[in-house]
Coordinates of C-alpha atoms in Angstrom, one line a residue:
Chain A
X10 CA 12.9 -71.8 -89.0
X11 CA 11.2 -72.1 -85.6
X12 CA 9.8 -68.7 -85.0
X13 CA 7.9 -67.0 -87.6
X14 CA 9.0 -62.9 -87.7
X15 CA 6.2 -60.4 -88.8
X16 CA 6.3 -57.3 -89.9
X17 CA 9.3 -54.7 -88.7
X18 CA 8.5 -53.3 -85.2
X19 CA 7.1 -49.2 -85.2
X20 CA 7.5 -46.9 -83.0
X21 CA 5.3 -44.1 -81.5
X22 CA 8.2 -41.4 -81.2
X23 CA 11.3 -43.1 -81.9
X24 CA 12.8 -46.2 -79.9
X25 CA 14.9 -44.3 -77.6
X26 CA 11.9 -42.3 -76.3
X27 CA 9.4 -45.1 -76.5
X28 CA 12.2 -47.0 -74.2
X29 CA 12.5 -44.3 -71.8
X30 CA 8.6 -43.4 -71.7
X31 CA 8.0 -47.5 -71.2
X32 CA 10.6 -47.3 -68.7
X33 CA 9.2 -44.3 -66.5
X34 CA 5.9 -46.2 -66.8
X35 CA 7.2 -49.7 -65.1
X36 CA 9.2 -47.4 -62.4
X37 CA 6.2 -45.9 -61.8
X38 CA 4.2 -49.5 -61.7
X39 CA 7.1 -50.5 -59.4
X40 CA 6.9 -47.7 -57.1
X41 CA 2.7 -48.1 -56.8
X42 CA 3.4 -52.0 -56.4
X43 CA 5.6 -51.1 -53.2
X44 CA 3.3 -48.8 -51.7
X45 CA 0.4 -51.6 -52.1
X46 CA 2.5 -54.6 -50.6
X47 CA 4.3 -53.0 -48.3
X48 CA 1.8 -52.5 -45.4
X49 CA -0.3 -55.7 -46.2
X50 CA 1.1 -59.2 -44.6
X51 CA 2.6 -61.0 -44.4
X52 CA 6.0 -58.1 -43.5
X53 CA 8.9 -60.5 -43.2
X54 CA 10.5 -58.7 -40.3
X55 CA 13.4 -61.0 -40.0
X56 CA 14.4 -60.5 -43.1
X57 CA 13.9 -56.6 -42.8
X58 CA 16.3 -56.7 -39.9
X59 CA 18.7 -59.4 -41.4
X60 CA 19.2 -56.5 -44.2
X61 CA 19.0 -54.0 -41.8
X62 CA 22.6 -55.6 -40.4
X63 CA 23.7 -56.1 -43.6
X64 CA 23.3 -52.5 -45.1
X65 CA 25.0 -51.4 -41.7
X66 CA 27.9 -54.1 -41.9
X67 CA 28.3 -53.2 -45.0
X68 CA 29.0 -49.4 -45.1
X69 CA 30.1 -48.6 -41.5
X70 CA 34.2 -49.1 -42.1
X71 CA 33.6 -46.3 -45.0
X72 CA 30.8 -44.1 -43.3
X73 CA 33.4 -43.9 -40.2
X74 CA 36.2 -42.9 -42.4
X75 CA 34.7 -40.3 -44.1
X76 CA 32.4 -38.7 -41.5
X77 CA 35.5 -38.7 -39.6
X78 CA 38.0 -37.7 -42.4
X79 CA 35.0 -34.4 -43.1
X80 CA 35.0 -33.1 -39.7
X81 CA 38.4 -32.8 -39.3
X82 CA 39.4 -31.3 -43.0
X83 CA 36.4 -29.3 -42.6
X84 CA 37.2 -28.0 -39.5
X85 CA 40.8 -27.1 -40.6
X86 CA 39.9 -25.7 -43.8
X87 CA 37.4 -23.4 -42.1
X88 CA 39.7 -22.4 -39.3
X89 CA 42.1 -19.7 -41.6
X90 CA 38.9 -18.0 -42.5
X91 CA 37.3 -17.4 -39.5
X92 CA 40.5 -16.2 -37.5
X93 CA 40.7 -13.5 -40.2
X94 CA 37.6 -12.3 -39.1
X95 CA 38.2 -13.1 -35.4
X96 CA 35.8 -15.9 -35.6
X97 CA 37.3 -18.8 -34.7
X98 CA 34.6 -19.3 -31.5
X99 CA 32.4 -19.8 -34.3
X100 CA 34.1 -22.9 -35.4
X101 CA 31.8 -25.9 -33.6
X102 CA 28.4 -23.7 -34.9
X103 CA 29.6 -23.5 -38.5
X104 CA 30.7 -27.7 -38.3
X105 CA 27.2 -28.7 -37.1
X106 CA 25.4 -26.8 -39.6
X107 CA 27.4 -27.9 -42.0
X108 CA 27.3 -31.6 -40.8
X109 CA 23.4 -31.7 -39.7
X110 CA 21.9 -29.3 -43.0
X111 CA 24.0 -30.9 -45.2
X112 CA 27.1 -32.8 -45.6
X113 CA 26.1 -36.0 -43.0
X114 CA 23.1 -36.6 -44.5
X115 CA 24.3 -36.6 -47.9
X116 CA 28.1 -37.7 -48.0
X117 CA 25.8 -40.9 -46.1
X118 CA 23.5 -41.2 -49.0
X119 CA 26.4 -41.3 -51.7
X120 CA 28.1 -44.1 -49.9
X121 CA 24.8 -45.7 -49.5
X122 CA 24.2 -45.9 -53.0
X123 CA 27.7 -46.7 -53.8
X124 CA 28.0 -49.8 -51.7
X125 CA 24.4 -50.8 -51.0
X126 CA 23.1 -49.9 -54.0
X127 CA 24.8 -51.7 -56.1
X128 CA 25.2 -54.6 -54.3
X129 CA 21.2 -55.1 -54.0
X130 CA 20.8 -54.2 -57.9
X131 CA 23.5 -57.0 -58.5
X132 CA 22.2 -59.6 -55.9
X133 CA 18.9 -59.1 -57.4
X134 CA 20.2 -59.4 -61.1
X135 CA 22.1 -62.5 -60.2
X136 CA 18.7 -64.1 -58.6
X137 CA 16.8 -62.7 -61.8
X138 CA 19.0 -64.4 -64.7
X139 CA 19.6 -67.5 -62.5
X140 CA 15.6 -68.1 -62.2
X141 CA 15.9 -68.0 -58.6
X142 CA 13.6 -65.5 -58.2
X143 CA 11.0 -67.5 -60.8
X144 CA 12.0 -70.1 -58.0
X145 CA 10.2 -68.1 -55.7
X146 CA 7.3 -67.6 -57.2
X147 CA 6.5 -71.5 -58.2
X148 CA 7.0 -71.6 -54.8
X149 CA 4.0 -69.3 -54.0
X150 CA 5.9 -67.1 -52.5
X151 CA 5.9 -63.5 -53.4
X152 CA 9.2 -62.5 -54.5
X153 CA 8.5 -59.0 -54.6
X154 CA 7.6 -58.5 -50.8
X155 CA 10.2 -61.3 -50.1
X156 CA 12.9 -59.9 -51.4
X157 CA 12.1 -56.0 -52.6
X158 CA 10.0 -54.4 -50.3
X159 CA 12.4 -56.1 -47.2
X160 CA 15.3 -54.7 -48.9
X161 CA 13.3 -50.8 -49.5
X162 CA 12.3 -50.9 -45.8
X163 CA 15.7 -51.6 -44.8
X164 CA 17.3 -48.9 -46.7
X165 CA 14.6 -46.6 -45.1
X166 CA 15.7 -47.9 -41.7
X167 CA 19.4 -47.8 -42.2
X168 CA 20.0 -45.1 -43.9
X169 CA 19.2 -42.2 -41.7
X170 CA 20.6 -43.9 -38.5
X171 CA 23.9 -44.2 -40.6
X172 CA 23.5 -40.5 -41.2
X173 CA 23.1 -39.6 -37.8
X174 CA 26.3 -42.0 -37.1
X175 CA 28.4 -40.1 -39.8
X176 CA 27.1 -36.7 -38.4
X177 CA 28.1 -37.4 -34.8
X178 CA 31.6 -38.8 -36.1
X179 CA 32.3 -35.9 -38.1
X180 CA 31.6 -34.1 -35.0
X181 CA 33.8 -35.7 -33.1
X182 CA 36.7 -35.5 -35.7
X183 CA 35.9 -31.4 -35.9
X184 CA 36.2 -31.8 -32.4
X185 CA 39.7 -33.4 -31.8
X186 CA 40.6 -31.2 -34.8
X187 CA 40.0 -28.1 -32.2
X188 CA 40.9 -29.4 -29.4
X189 CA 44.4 -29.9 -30.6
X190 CA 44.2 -25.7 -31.6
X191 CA 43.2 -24.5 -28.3
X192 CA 42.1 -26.3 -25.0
X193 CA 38.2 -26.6 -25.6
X194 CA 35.9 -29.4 -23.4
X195 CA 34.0 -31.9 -25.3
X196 CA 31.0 -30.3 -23.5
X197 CA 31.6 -26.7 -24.3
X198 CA 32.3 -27.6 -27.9
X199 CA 28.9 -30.2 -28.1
X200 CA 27.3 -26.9 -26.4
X201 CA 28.2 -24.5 -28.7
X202 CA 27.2 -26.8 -32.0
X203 CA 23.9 -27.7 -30.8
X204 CA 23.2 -24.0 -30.3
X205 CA 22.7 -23.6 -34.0
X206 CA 21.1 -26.3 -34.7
X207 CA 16.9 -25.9 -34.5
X208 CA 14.5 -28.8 -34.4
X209 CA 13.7 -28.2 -38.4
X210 CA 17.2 -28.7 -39.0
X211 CA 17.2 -31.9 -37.4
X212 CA 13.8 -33.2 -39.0
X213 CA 14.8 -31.9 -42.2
X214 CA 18.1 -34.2 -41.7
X215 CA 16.5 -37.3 -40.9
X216 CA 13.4 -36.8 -43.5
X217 CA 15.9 -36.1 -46.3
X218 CA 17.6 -39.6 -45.7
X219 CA 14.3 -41.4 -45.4
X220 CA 13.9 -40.1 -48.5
X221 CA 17.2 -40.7 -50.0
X222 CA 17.0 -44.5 -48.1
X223 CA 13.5 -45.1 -50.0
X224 CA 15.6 -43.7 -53.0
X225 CA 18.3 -46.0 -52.9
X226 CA 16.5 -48.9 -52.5
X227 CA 13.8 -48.6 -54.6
X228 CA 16.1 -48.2 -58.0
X229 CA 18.8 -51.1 -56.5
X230 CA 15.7 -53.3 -56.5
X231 CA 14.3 -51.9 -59.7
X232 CA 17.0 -52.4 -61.5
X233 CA 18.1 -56.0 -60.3
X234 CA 14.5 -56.7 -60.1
X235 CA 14.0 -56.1 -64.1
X236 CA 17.8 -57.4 -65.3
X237 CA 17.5 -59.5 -68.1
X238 CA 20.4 -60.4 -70.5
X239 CA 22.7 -62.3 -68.0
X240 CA 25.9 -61.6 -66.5
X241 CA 25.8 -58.4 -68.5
X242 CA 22.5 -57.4 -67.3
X243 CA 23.6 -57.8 -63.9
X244 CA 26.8 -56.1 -64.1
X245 CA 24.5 -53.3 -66.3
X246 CA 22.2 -53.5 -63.1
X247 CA 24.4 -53.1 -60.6
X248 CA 25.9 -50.1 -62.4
X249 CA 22.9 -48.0 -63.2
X250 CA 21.7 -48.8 -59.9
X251 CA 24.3 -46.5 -58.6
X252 CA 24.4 -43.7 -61.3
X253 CA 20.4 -43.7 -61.0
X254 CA 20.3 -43.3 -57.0
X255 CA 23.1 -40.5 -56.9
X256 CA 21.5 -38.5 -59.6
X257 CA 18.5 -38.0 -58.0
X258 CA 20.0 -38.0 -54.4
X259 CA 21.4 -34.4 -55.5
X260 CA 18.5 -33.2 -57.3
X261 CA 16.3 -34.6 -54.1
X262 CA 18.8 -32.4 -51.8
X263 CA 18.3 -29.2 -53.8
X264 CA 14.3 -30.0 -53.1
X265 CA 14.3 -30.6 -50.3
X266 CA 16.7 -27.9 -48.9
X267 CA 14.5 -25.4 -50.7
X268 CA 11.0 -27.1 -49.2
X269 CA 12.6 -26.6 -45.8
X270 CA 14.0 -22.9 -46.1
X271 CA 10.2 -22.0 -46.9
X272 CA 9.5 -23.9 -43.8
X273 CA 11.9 -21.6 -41.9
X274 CA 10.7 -18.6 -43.9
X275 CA 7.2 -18.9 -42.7
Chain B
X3 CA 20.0 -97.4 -73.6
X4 CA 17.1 -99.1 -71.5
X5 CA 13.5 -98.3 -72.2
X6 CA 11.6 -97.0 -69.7
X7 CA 11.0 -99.8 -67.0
X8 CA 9.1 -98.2 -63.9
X9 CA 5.3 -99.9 -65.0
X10 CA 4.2 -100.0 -62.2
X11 CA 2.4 -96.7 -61.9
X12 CA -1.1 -96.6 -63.5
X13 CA -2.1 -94.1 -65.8
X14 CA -6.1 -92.5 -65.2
X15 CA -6.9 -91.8 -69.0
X16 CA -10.5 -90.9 -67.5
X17 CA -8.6 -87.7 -65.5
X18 CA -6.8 -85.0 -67.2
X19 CA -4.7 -83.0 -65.0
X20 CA -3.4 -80.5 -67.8
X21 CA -5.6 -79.6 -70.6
X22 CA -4.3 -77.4 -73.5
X23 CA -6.1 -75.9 -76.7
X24 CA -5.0 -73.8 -78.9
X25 CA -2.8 -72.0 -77.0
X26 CA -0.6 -69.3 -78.9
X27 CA 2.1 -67.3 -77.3
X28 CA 4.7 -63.9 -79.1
X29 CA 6.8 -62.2 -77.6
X30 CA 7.4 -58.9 -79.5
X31 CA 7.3 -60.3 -83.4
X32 CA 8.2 -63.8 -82.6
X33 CA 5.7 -66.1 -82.5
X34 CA 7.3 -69.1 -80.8
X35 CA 3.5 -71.2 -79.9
X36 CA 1.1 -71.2 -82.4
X37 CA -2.1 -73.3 -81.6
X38 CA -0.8 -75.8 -79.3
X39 CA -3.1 -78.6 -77.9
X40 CA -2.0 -80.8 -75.4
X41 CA -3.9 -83.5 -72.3
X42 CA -2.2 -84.9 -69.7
X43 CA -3.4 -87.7 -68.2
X44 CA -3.1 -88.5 -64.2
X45 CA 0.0 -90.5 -63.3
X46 CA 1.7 -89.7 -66.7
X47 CA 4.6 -89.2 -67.8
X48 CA 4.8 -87.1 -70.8
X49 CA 8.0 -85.4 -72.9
X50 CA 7.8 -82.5 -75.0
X51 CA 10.7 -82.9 -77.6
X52 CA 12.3 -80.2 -79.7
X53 CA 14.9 -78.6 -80.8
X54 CA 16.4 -75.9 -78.6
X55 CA 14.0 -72.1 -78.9
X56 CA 11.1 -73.9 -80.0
X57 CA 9.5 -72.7 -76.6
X58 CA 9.1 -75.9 -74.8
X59 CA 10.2 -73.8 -71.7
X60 CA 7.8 -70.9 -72.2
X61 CA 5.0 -73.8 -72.4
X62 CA 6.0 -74.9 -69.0
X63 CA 6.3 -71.2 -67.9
X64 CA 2.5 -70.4 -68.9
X65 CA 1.4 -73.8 -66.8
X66 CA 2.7 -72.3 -63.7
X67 CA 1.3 -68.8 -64.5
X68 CA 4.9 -67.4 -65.1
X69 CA 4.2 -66.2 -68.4
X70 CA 0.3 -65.4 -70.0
X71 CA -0.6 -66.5 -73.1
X72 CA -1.9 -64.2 -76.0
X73 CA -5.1 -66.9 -76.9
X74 CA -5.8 -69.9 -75.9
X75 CA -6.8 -71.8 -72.5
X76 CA -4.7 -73.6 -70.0
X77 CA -6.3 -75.6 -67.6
X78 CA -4.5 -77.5 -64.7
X79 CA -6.0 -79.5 -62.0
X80 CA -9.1 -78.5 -62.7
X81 CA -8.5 -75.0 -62.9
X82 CA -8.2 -72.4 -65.9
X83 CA -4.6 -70.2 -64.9
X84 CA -4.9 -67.2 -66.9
X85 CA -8.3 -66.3 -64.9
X86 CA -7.1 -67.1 -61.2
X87 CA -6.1 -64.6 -59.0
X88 CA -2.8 -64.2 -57.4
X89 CA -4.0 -66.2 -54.0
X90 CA -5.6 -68.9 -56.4
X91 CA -2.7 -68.8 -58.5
X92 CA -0.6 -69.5 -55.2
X93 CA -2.5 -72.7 -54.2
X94 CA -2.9 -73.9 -57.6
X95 CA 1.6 -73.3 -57.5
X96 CA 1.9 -75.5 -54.6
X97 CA 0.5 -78.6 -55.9
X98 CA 2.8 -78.2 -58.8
X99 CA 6.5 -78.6 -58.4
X100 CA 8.6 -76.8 -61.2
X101 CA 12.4 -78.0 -61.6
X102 CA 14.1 -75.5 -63.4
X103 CA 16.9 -76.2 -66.1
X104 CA 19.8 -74.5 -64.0
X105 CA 18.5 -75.9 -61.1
X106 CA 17.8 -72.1 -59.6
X107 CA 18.8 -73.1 -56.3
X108 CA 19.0 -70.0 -53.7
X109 CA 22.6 -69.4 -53.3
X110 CA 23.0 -67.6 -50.3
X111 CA 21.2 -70.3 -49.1
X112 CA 22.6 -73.7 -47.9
X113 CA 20.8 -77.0 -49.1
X114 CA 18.7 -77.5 -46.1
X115 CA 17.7 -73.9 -46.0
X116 CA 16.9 -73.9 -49.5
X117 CA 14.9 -77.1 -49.3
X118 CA 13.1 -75.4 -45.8
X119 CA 12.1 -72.0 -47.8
X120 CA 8.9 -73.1 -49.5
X121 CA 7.8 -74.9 -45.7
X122 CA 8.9 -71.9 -44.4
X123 CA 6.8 -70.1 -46.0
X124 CA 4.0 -72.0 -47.5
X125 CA 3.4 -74.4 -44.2
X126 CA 3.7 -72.0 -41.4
X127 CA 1.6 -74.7 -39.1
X128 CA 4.6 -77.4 -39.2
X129 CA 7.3 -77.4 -36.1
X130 CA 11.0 -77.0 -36.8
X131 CA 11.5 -80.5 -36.1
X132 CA 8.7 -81.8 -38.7
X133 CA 10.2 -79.8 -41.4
X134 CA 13.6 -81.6 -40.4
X135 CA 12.1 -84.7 -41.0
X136 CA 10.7 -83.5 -44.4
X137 CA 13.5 -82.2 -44.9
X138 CA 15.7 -85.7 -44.8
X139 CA 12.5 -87.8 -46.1
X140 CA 13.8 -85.7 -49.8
X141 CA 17.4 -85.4 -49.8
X142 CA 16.7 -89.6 -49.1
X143 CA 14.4 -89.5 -52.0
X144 CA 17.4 -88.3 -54.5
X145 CA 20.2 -89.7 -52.4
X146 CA 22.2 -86.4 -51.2
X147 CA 21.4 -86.8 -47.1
X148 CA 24.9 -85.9 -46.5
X149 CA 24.9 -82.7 -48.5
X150 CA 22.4 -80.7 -46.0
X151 CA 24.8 -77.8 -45.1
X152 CA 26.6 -77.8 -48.1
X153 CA 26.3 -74.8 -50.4
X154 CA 24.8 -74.7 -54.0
X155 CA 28.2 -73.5 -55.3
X156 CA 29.7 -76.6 -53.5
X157 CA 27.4 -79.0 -55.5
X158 CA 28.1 -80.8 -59.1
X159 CA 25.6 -80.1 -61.9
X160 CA 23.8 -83.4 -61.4
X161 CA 23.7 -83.0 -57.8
X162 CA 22.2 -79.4 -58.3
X163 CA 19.5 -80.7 -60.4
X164 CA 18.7 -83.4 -57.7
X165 CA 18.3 -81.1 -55.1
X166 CA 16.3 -78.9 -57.3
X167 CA 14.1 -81.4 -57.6
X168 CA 14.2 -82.6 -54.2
X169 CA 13.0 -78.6 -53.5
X170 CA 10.1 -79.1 -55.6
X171 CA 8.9 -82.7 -53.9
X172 CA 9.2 -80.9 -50.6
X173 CA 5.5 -79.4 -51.3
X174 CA 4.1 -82.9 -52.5
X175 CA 3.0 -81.6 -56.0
X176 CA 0.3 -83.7 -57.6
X177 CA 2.2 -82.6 -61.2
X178 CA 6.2 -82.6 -62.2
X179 CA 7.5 -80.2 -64.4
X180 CA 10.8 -80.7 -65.3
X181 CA 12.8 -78.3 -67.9
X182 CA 15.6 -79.5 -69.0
X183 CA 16.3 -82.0 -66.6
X184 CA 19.7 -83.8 -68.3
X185 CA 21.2 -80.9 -70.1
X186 CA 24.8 -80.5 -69.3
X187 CA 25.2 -83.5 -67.6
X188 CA 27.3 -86.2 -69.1
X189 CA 25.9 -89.6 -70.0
X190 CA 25.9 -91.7 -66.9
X191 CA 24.6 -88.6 -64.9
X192 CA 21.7 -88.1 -66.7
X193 CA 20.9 -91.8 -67.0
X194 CA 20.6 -91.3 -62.7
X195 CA 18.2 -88.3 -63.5
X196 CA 16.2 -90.3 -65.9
X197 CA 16.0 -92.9 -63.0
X198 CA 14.9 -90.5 -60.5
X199 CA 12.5 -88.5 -62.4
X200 CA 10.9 -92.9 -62.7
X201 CA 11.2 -93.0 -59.3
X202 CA 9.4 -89.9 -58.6
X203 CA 6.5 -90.8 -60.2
X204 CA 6.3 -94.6 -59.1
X205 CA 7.2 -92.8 -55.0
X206 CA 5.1 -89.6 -55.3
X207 CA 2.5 -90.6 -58.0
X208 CA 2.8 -87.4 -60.0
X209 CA 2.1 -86.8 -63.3
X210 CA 4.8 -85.0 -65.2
X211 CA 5.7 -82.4 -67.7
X212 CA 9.6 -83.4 -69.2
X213 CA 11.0 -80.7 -71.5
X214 CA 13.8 -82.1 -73.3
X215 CA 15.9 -82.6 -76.8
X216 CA 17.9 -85.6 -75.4
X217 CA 16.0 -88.5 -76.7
X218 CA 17.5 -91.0 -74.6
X219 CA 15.9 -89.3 -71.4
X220 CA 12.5 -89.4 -73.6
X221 CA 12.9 -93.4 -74.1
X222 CA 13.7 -93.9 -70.5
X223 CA 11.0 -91.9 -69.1
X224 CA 8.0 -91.5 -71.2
X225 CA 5.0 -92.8 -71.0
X226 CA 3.8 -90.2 -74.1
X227 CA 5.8 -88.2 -76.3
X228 CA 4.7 -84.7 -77.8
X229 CA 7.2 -83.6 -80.5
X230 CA 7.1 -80.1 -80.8
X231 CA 8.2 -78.2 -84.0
X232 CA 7.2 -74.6 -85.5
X233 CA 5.3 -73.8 -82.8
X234 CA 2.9 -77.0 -82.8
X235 CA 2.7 -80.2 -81.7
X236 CA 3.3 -82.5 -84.9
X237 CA 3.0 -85.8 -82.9
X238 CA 2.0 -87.1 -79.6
X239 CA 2.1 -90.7 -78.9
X240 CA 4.3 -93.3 -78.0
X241 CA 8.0 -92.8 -78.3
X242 CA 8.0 -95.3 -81.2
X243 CA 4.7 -94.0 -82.9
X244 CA 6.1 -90.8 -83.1
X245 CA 9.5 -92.0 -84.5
X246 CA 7.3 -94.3 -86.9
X247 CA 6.7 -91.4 -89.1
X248 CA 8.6 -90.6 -92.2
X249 CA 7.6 -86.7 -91.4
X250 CA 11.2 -85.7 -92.5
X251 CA 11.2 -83.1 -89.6
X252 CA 11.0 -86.0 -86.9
X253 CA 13.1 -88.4 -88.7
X254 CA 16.3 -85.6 -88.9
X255 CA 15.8 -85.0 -85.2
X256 CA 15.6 -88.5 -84.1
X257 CA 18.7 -89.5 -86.6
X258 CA 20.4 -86.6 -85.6
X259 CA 20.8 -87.5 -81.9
X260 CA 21.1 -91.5 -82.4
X261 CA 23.2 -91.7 -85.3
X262 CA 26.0 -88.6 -84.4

């Protein structure tokens, strides 16, 4: 016998609630520890633009497709309805609404957290159960503003560009959606979805996928950060690192959207 | 099997560069070190045997400031770990290389980018051509020049561990700590490890940490042997004063590994 075992382990509540109250407490530890080291030197700007590239690279084949694949659908699902009311005109204002309030900023985010999340919780779990991140450290370098506060500053970088990307695509698939309906200039119909679009809407846009880029990369890294258990701890990383980052990209988006309507309202 | 024959080094029993007492380490209810006391010596080689869970590892892991202990004080070179802070802890890190079991070489990373990443970052005052130079001066020192822009995944086991090591010299660490440095490999690979970690010592005059359970890498490259069991060192000395004893614990261990 090599280790000697005490008594049997107590619990405050009961072990599922202990876990989850331990675990808010090291997000929260994690969160704090990024705020700290991530306007201190040294920044690591190459890497921050390496994974800049990479985030883009990565999600810009599937970003295209659907941004473009939303505009159109949109567009021709919303078409019957309006030409009952003798609304079609409206068309290009209803898209961009929908596109710039909403759906670019978000359909962005879910990708995001799809393909970027995961891959950053797994890369980081691999490093984690391999010791390369222990590596690091021996090394006296700082693994957490080498390799998680790059990757957070990243997402918050590249994730709101891609949103603007996917907005603008799914504007241009409403567009050649209409076009093929009646014989509308790209001007007229750019014209025409700008005007309903204010300056809040835009902010609100690019502050919600800040905040859904922070999101995204903060639980990726948490969770690959904190994998333990090997290849099934990465795998288990990798997974919750997705279902984490969506759930609170919704309840974010309901926030959000209610912060900036009381904007609007006053 | 040879015994070890690099003597040319010399061994400063006046200057401890590690100095253990009492140290005690749980995690959860396991207590895996319970009042361990340990000195090593400058330009020494020493192994710490055991069987496999017996926390050799975490030992090594609360050197380097991985790990904290629960009691206990850890001194290297001079300085106590548990009370340094994270910049001391940093300089105190780069005159110790750590060579870890699976090698933990970056693996997005080729071999001469890996074995740039600590200059990179630690030696921001050296030009890309003297870190070249570095560079080649270790992959000569374990005999892979030719793998520079090779990738980890493209490497054997042994040759992993040799550029693991060759990562760690890169920094010119006064003190070696190797964990695990032969498992996995077969026989005649490990006997070239055993060589290296000898010529590492006789080339960089470190002292060394080597965390083991294969005896034959103790004989070859020990100048001290600290057997650990329950927690506690049971025996330090010589490899053959420690396999002297008729404590039954040593005596299964030893037979077990020469006589299977």
């Amino acid at each position: 016998m090599f280790f000697t075992r005490s008594r049997p382990k107590r619990y405050i509540f009961s072990k599922g609630i202990d876990d989850t109250l331990i675990g808010v407490y090291n997000a929260y530890l994690f969160v704090a520890r990024f705020f700290k080291e991530a306007f201190t030197k040294p920044f690591h700007f190459r890497v921050v633009v390496d994974q800049c590239f990479e985030i883009g690279l990565r999600s810009l084949t599937l970003i295209t497709l659907t941004g473009f694949v939303t505009g159109v659908v949109f567009t021709k699902q919303s078409r019957p309805s309006l030409e009952v009311f003798g609304a079609a005109s409206w068309l290009p204002s209803l898209i961009s609404i929908a596109l710039v309030r909403a759906l670019g900023s978000l359909v962005t985010a879910l990708i995001c957290a799809g393909k970027v999340g995961s891959s950053i919780g797994a890369e980081l779990g691999s490093m984690r159960v391999t010791e390369q991140i222990d590596a690091m450290e021996v090394s006296a370098v700082n693994p957490f503003k080498y390799l998680v506060v790059t990757r957070v500053w990243a997402t918050v970088i590249a994730v709101p560009i891609l949103s603007l990307y996917c907005t603008t695509v799914g504007l241009l698939g409403s567009y050649l959606n209409v076009h093929t309906h009646e014989d509308t200039s790209f001007i007229s119909f750019m014209e025409s979805a700008f005007e309903a679009i204010s300056f809040i809407d835009l902010f609100t846009a690019v502050a919600k996928s800040v905040v859904f880029g922070f999101t995204i990369g903060m639980i990726g890294t948490y969770k690959g950060f904190n994998a333990s258990q090997g290849t099934r701890g990465v795998g288990r990383a990798a997974n919750q690192a997705v279902v984490l980052s969506m759930f609170l990209i919704f309840i974010e988006e309901i926030v959000i959207v209610q912060i900036s309507n009381w904007i609007k309202f006053f | 099997m040879t015994e070890k024959h690099y003597i040319q080094h010399t061994i400063n029993k006046e200057e401890k560069v590690i100095s253990i007492r009492e140290v005690y380490k749980s995690f959860g209810d396991l207590h895996v070190l319970r009042g361990v006391n340990l000195d090593v010596y400058k330009g020494e080689n020493i192994v710490v045997l055991g069987r496999s869970g017996t926390g050799k590892s975490v030992l090594i892991k609360l050197l380097v400031g991985l790990l904290k202990q629960d009691r206990g004080t850890i001194n290297v070179l001079g300085q106590e770990v548990s009370q340094l802070k994270a910049k001391e802890l940093d300089a105190l890190r780069l005159r110790v290389g750590f060579s870890f079991q699976n090698s933990a070489l970056y693996d997005s990373m080729n071999i001469r980018q890996n074995l740039e990443f600590p200059l990179v970052m630690n030696r921001k005052q050296l030009t890309p051509k003297e870190i070249g130079l570095l560079v080649d001066e270790v992959l000569d020192a374990v005999g892979l020049k030719d793998k520079k822009e090779q990738l980890p995944s493209d490497l054997s086991g042994g040759q992993r561990k040799r550029i693991g090591i060759a990562r760690t010299l890169i920094l010119k660490p006064e003190i070696m700590l190797y964990d695990e440095p032969t498992s996995g490999l077969d026989p005649i690979t490990s006997a070239e490890i055993n060589e290296l970690i000898n010529e590492v010592q006789e080339r960089y005059n470190t002292s060394s940490i080597i965390i083991t359970h294969d005896l034959t890498c103790a004989k070859e490259t020990a100048d001290r042997v600290a057997m650990l069991l329950d927690g506690m060192f049971v025996s330090v000395g010589s490899f053959e004063e420690v396999f002297a004893t008729q404590e039954e614990r040593i005596q299964s261990f030893y037979n077990y590994n020469f006589t299977k």
